[in-house]
Coordinates of C-alpha atoms in Angstrom, one line a residue:
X1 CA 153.2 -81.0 -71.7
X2 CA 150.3 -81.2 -69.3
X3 CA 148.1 -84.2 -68.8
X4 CA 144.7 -83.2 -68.4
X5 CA 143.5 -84.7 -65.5
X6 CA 141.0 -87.7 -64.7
X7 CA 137.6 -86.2 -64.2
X8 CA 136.6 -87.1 -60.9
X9 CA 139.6 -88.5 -59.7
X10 CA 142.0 -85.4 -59.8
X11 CA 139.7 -82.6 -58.4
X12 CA 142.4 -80.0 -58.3
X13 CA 143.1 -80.5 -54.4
X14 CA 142.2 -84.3 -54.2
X15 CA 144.4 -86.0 -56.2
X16 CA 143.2 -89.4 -55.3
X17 CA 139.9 -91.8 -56.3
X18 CA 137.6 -92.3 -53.2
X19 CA 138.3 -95.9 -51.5
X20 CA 136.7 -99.0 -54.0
X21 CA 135.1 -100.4 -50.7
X22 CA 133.6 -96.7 -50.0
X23 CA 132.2 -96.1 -53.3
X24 CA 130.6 -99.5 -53.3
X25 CA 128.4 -98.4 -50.1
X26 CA 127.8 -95.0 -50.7
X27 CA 127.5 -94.7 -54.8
X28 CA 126.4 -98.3 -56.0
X29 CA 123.2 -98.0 -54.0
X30 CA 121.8 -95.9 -57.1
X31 CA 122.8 -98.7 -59.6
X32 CA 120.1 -101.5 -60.5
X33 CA 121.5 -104.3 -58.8
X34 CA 121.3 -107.8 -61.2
X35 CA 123.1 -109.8 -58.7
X36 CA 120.6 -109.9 -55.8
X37 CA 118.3 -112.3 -56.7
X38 CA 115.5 -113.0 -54.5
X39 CA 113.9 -115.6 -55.4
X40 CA 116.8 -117.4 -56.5
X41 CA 118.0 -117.5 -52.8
X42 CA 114.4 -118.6 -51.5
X43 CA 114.1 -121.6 -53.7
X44 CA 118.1 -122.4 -53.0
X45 CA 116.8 -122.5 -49.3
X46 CA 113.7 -124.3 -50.0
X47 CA 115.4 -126.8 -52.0
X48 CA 118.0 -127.6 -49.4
X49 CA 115.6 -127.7 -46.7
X50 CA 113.7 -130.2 -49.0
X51 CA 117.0 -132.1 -49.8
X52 CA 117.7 -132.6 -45.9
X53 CA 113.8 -133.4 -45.5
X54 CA 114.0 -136.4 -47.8
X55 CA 117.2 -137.9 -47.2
X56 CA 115.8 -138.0 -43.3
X57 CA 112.2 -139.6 -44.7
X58 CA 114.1 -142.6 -46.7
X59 CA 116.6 -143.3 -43.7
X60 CA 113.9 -143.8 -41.8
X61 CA 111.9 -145.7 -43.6
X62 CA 109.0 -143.2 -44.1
X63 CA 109.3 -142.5 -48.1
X64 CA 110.4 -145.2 -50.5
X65 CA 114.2 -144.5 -51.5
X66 CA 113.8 -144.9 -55.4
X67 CA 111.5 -142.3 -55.5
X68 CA 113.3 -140.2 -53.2
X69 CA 116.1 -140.6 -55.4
X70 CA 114.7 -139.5 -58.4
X71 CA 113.2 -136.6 -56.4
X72 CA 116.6 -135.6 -55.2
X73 CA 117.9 -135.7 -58.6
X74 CA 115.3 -133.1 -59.8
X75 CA 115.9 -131.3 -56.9
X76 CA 119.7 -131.1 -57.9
X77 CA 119.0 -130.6 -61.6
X78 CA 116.9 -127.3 -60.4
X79 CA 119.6 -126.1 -58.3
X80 CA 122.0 -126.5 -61.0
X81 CA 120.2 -124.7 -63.5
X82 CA 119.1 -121.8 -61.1
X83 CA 115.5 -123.0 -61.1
X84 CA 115.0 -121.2 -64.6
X85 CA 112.4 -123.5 -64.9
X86 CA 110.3 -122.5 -61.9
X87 CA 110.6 -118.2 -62.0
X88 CA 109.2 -118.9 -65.7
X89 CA 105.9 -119.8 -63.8
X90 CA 103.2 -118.4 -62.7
X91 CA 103.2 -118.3 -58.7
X92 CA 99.1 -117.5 -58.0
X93 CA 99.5 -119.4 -54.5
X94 CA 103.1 -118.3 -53.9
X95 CA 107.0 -119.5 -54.6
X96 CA 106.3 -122.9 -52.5
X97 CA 103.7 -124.3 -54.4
X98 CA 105.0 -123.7 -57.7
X99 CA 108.3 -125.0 -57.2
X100 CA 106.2 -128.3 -55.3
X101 CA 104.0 -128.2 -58.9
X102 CA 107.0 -128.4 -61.3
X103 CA 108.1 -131.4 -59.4
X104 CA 104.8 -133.0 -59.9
X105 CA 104.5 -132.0 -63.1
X106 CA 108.0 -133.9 -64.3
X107 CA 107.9 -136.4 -61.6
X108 CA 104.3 -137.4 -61.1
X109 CA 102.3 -137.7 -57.9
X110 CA 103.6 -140.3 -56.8
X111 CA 107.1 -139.0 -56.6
X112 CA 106.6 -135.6 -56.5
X113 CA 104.0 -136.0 -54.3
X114 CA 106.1 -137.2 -51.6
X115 CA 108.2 -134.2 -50.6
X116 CA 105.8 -132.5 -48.0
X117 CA 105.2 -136.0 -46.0
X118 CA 105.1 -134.6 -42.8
X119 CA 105.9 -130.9 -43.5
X120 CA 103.9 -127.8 -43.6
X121 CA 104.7 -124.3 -45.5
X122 CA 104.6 -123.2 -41.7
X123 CA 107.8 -124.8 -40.5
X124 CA 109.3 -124.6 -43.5
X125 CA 109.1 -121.1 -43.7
X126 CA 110.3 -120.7 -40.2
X127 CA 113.2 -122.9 -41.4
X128 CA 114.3 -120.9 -44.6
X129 CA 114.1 -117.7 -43.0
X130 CA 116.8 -119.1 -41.0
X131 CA 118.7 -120.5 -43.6
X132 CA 118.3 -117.1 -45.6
X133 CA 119.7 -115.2 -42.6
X134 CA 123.0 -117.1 -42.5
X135 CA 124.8 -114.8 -45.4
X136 CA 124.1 -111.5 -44.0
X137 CA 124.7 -112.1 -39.9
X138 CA 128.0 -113.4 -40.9
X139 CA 128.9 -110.6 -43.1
X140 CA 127.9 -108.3 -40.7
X141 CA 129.8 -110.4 -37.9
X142 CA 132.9 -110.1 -40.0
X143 CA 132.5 -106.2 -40.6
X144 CA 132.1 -106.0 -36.9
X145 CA 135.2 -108.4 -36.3
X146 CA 137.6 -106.4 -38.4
X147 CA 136.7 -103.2 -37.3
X148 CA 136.9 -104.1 -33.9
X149 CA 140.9 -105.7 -35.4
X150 CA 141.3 -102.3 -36.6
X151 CA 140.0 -100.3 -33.8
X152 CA 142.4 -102.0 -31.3
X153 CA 145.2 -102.3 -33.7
X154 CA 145.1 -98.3 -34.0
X155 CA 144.9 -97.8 -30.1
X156 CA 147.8 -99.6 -29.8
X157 CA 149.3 -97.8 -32.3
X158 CA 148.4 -94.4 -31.2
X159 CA 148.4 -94.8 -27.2
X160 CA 151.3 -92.3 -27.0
X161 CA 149.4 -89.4 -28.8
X162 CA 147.8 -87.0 -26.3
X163 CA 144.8 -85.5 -26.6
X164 CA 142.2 -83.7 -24.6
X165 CA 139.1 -86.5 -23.7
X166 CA 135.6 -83.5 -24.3
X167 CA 132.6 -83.9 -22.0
X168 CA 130.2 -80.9 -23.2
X169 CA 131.9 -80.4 -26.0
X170 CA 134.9 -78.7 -24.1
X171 CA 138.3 -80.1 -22.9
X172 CA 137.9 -81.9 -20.0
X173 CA 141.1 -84.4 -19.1
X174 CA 143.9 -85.6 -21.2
X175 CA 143.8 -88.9 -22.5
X176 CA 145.6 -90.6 -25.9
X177 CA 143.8 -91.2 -29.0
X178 CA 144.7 -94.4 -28.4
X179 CA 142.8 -95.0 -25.1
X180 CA 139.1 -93.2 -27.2
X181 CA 139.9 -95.9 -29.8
X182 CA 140.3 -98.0 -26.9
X183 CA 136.6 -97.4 -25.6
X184 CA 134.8 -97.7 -28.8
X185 CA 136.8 -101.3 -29.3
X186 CA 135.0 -101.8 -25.7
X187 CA 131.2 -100.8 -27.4
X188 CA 132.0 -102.5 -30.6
X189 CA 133.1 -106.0 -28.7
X190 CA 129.8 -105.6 -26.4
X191 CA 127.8 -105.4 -29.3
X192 CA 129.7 -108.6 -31.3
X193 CA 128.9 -110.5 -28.2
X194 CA 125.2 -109.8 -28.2
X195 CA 125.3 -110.7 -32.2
X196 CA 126.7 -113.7 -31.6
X197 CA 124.3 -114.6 -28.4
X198 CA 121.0 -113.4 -31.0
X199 CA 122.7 -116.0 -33.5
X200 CA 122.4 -118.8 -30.8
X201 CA 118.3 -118.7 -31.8
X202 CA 118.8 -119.1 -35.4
X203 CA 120.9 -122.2 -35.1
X204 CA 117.5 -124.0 -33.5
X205 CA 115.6 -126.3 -36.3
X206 CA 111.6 -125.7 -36.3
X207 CA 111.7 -128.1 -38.9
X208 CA 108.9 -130.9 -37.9
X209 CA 106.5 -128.4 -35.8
X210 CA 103.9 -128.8 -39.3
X211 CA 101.7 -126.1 -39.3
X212 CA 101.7 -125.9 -35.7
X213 CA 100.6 -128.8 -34.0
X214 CA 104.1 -131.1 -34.9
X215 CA 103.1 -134.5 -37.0
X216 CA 101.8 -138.3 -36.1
X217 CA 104.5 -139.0 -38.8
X218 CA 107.7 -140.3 -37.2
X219 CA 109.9 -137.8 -38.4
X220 CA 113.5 -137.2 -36.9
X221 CA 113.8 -133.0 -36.3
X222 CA 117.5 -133.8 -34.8
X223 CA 118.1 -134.9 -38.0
X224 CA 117.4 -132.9 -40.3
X225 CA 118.8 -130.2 -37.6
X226 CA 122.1 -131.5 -38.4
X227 CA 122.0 -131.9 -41.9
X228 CA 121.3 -128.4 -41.9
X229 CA 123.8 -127.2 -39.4
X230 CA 121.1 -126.1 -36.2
X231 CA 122.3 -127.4 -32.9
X232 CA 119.6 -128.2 -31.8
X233 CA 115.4 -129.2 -33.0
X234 CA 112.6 -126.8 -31.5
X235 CA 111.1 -128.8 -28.7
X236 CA 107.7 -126.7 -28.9
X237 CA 105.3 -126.8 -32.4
X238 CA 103.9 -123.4 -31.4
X239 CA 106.7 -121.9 -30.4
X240 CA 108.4 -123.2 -33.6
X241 CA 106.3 -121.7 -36.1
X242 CA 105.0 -118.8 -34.1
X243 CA 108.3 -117.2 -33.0
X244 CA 110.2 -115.2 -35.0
X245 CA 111.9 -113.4 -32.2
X246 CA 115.5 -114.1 -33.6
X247 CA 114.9 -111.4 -35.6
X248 CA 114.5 -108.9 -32.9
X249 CA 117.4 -109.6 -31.2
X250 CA 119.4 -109.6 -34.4
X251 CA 118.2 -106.2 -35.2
X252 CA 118.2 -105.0 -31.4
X253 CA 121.8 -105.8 -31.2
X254 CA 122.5 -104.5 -34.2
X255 CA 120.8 -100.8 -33.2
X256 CA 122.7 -100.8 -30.6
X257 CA 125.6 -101.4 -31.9
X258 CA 124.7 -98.6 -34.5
X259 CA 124.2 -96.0 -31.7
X260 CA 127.9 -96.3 -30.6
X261 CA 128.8 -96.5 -34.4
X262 CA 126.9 -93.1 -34.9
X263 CA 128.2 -91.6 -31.7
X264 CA 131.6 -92.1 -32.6
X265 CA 131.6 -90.6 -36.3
X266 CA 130.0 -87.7 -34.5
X267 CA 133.3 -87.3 -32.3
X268 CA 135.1 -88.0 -35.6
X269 CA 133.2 -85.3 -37.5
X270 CA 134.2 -83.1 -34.7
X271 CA 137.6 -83.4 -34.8
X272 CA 138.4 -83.3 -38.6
X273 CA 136.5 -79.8 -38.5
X274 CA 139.1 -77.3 -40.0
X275 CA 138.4 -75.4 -35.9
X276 CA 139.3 -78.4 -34.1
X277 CA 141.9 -79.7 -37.0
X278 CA 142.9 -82.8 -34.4
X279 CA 142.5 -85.7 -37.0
X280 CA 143.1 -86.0 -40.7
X281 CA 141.4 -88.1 -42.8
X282 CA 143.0 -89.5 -46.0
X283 CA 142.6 -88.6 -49.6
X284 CA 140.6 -92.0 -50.3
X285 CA 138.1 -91.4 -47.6
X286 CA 137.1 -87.9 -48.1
X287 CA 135.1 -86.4 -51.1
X288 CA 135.3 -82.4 -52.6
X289 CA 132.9 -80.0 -53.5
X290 CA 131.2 -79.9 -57.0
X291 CA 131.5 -75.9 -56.7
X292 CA 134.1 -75.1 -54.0
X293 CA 137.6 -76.1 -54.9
X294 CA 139.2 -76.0 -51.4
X295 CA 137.3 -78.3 -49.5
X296 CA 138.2 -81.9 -47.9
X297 CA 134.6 -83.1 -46.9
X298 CA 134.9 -86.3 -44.7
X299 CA 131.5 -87.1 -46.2
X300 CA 132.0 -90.9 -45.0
X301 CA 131.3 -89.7 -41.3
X302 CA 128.0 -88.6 -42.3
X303 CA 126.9 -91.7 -44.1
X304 CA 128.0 -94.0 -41.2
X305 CA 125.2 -91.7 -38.6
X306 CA 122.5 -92.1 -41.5
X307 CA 123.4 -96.1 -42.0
X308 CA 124.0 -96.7 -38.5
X309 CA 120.1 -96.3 -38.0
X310 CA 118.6 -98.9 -40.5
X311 CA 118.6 -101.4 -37.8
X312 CA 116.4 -99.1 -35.3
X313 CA 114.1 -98.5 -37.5
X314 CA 114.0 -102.0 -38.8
X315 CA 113.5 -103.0 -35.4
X316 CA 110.5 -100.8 -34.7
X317 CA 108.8 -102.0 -38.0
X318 CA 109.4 -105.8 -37.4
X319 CA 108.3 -105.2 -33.2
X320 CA 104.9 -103.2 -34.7
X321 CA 104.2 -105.9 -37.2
X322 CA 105.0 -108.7 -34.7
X323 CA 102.1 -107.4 -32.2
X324 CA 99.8 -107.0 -34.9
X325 CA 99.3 -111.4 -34.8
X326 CA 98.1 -113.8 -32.1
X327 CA 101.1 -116.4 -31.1
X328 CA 100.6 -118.6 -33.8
X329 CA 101.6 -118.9 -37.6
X330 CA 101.4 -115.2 -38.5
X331 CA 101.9 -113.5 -41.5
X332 CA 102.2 -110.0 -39.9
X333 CA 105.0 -111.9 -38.4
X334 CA 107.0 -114.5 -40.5
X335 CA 106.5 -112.2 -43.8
X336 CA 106.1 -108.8 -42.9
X337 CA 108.2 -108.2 -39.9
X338 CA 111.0 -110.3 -41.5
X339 CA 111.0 -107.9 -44.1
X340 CA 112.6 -105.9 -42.5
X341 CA 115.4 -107.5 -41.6
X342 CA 117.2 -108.1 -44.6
X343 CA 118.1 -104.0 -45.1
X344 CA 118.7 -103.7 -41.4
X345 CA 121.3 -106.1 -41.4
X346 CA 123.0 -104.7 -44.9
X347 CA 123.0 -100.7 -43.4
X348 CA 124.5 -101.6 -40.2
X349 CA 127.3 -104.1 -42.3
X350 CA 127.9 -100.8 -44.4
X351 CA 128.2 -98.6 -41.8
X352 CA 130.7 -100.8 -39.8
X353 CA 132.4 -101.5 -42.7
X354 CA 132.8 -97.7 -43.5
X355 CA 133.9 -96.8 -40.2
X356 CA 136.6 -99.5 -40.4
X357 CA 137.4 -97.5 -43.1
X358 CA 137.9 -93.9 -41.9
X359 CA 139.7 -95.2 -38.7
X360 CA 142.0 -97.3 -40.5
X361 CA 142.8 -94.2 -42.8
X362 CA 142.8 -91.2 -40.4
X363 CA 145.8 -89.6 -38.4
X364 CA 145.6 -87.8 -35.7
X365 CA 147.1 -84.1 -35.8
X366 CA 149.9 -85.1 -33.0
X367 CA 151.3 -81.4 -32.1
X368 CA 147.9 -79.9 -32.5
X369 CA 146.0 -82.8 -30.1
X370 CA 148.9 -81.3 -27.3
X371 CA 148.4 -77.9 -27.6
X372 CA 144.5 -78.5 -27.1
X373 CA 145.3 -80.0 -24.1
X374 CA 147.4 -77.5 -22.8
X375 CA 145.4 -75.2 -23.8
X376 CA 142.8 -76.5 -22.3
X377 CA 143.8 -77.2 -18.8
X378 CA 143.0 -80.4 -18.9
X379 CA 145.7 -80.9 -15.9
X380 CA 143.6 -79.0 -13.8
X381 CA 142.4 -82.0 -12.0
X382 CA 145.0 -83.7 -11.4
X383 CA 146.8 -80.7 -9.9
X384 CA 143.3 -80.9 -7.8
X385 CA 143.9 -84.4 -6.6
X386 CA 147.4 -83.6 -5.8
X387 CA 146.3 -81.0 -3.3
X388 CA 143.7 -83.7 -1.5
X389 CA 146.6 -86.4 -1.2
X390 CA 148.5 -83.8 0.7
X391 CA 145.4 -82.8 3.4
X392 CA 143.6 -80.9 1.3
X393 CA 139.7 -81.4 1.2
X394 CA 138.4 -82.1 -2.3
X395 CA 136.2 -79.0 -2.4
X396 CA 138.8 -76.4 -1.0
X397 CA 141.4 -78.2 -3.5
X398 CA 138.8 -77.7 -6.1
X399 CA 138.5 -73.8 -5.8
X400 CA 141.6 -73.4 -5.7
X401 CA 142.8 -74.8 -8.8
X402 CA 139.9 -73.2 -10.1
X403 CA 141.6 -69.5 -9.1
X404 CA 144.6 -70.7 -10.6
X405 CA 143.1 -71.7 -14.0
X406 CA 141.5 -68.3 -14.2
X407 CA 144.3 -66.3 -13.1
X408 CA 146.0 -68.4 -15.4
X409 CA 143.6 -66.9 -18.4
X410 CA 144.3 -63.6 -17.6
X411 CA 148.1 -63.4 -17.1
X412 CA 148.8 -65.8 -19.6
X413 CA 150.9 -68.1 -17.6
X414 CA 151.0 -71.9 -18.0
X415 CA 149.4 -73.4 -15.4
X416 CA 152.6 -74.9 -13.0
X417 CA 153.9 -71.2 -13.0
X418 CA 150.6 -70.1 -12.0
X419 CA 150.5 -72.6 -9.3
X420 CA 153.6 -72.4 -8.4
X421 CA 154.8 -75.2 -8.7
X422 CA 158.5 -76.6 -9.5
X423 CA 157.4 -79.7 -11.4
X424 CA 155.6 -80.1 -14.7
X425 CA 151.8 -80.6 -15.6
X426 CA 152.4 -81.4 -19.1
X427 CA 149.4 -83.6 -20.2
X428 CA 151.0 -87.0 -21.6
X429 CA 152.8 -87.2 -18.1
X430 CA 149.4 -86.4 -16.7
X431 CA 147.7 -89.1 -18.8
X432 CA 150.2 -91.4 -17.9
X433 CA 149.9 -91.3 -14.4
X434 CA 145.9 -91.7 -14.5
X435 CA 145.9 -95.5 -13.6
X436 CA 143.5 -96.0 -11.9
X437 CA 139.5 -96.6 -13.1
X438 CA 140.6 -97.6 -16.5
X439 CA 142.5 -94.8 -16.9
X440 CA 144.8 -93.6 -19.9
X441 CA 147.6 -94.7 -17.8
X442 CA 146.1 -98.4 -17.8
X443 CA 147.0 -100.7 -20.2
X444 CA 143.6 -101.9 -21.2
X445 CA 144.3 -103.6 -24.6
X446 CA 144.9 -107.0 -23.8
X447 CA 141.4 -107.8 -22.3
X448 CA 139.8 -106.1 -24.9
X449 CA 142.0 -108.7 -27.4
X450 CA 141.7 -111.7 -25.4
X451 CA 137.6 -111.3 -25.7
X452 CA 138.2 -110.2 -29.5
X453 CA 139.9 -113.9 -29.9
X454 CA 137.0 -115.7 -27.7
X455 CA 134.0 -113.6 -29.9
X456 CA 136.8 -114.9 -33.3
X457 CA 136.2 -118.2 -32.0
X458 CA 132.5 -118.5 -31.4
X459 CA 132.4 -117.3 -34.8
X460 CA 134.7 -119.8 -36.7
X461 CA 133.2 -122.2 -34.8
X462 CA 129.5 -121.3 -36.5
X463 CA 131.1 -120.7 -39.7
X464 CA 132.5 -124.1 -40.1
X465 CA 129.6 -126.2 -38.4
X466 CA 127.3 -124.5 -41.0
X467 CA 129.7 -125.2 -44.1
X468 CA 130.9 -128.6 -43.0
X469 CA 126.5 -129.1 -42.7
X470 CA 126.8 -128.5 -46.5
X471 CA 129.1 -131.1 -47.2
X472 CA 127.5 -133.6 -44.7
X473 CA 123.9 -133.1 -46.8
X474 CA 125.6 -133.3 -49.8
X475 CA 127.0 -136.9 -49.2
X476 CA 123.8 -138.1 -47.4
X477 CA 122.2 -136.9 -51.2
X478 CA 124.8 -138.9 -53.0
X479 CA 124.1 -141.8 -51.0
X480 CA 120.0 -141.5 -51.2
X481 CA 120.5 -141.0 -55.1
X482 CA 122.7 -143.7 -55.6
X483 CA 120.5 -146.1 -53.3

């Protein structure tokens, strides 16, 4: 008896379902998505901005503590019931206000009344954005972290598999697979390090800067700043509230991360081509045809070079809008170029995260990878640069081998026969004896993992400060309440 098979799982050839991880990228985009809640996430960030605001006020003697107390209850109450009773409002002057009015409106002015002392929408804004911004830099940062894991994980485990390295699309010198792994860990660590350096500016409080001119109340910035989790208060009001230059420099360092992210599937496209045949990518990670049984379509590759782009793009829209507004509170800048942001950040996460993916899950074609090498001549060089270390000019040693390779071509010959020579040019010997410049024949890994530990760091490091800042808020509000 036959069991009919699983529509699209069992395609005839594919046998397999695509990855989970995968399909959530590339598919789920076209399914109305009820758990992103926008508005739920600004008021959470208002109302913890507000909850640090007042627990600063009564510890320093600015608001009265009872009624800050019975603020901060509200506040909590809200929170816990996912401010259903503020989204059932009407917002004519925007999210702020009408979250401010309910308070008012259950509170009274004198209580409610209260939470702005020394605060303008301008800062605030400034704050939350930064707040908001936390959840997608670190999933991005831990896309980029494990895929660089992965990336040098697979050198290591491939730096014995010989391959041709390409420059203008034809075989130039034999490397491993390991050591182009290697390289792209190099790009993808560069770019972690610039993340994390863009991330220094979100950690700074503008919190206190008003609408731009600071206050005359005596507020305490640092102190909120570390309820929060910033390092450190914005010493400038302007600067504060005008600047929104983190999220240039978020999205800058994410396009360039994406252009070595796009330039590498291209390689990888390359070489799973049924002509070149040097890699295979697994069943999980490729997708079929819907009319042409036969084919393996490493479709994943494709999305990572459209994905890769969202944070260019991003990064030209925000830059545009930016110049568009003096150096001052801005709209064009602190709504409309932030904007932008928020899907720059989530293409470039997806298209790390797939490229993890197809790296982790892709073999390289070991017997075929050598015969492109040999068949390449990629040991043409060096056979060059043996001739200079024994007197000969570069040049002369340069035509030479050249005359070789071609009479090579037309007799058929390897290339040692052709050159007469005794001992072998088999490329992994070659590759291996390329140590110099940062050469196959290097071992280049433990750098790269030492600064992969240092960037793992930083990050932990950022991670806990702003989750133990939850905790530390959440006592201070225990204590204020309780007061």
């Amino acid at each position: 008896m036959t069991t009919a098979p699983v529509r699209g799982v069992d395609t005839g050839r594919l046998k397999a379902a695509l990855d989970t991880e995968a399909h959530r990228i590339v598919y789920d985009q076209y399914l109305p998505d009820g758990a992103a809640d926008g508005l739920g996430g600004e008021l959470r960030c208002i109302s913890e901005v507000d909850r640090a605001h007042l627990v600063m006020l009564v510890e320093h003697g600015i608001v009265d503590a009872g009624r800050a107390g019975q603020l901060l209850a509200a506040i909590d109450e809200l929170r816990g019931l996912d401010f259903a009773p503020v989204r059932d409002r009407p917002m004519p002057r925007g999210v702020y206000l009408a979250y401010e009015g309910h308070l008012i409106e259950r509170l009274g002015d004198e209580t409610g009344g209260i939470l702005h002392t020394g605060r303008s929408r301008n800062d605030l804004n400034a704050t939350t954005t930064r707040l908001k911004v936390r959840t997608p830099y670190l999933a991005l940062l831990d896309a980029v972290d494990t895929l660089a894991g992965v990336l040098l994980a697979k050198a290591e485990e491939y730096a014995d598999v010989t391959m041709p390295a390409y420059t203008h699309g034809q075989p130039a010198v034999p490397i491993t697979y390991g050591h182009y792994l290697a390289g792209a860990a190099g790009a993808v660590l560069r770019a972690y390090g610039q993340l994390l350096d863009a991330g220094r500016q979100i950690d700074v409080n503008p919190l206190g800067a008003g609408a731009i001119g600071g206050t005359s109340v005596p507020i305490d910035p640092a102190r909120t700043a570390e309820l929060l989790g910033f390092t450190t208060a914005a010493p400038n009001s302007v600067d504060a509230v005008a600047s929104r230059d983190f999220v240039l420099h978020l999205l800058s360092a994410s396009a360039v991360l994406g252009v070595a992210l796009a330039r590498v599937a291209r390689d990888l496209s390359t070489w799973t081509s049924e002509e070149f045949g040097l890699l295979r990518v697994g069943d999980t990670l490729v997708g079929s045809s819907s009319m042409m049984p036969q084919k393996r379509n490493p479709f994943l590759l494709e999305h990572i070079q459209g994905r890769s782009t969202a944070s260019l793009g991003a990064f030209m829209s925000a830059a545009s809008a930016m110049t568009t507004g003096g150096y001052t509170n801005a709209i064009a800048v602190g709504t409309e170029a932030v904007r932008h942001l928020w899907p720059g950040l989530s293409g470039t996460t997806d298209a790390v995260t797939l490229l993890r993916l197809v790296v982790a899950g892709t073999e390289p074609e070991r017997e075929r990878m050598t015969e492109r090498a040999v068949d390449g001549f990629t040991s043409a060089t060096y056979l060059a640069e043996r001739l200079v270390l024994d007197g000969v000019p570069f040049r002369a040693a340069h035509h030479r081998v050249g005359e070789t390779v071609l009479a090579a071509l037309d007799t058929g010959r390897p290339l040692a026969a052709t050159a007469g020579l005794a001992g072998d040019l088999a490329p992994d010997r070659v590759a291996a004896s390329c140590a110099h410049g940062g050469g196959p024949g290097t071992d280049g890994l433990p750098p790269l993992q030492t600064q992969l530990d240092v960037f793992r760091a930083e990050l932990t490091a950022r991670r806990n400060r702003w989750s133990g800042a939850e905790s530390l808020l959440t006592e201070a509000v225990d204590k204020a309440v309780r007061a």
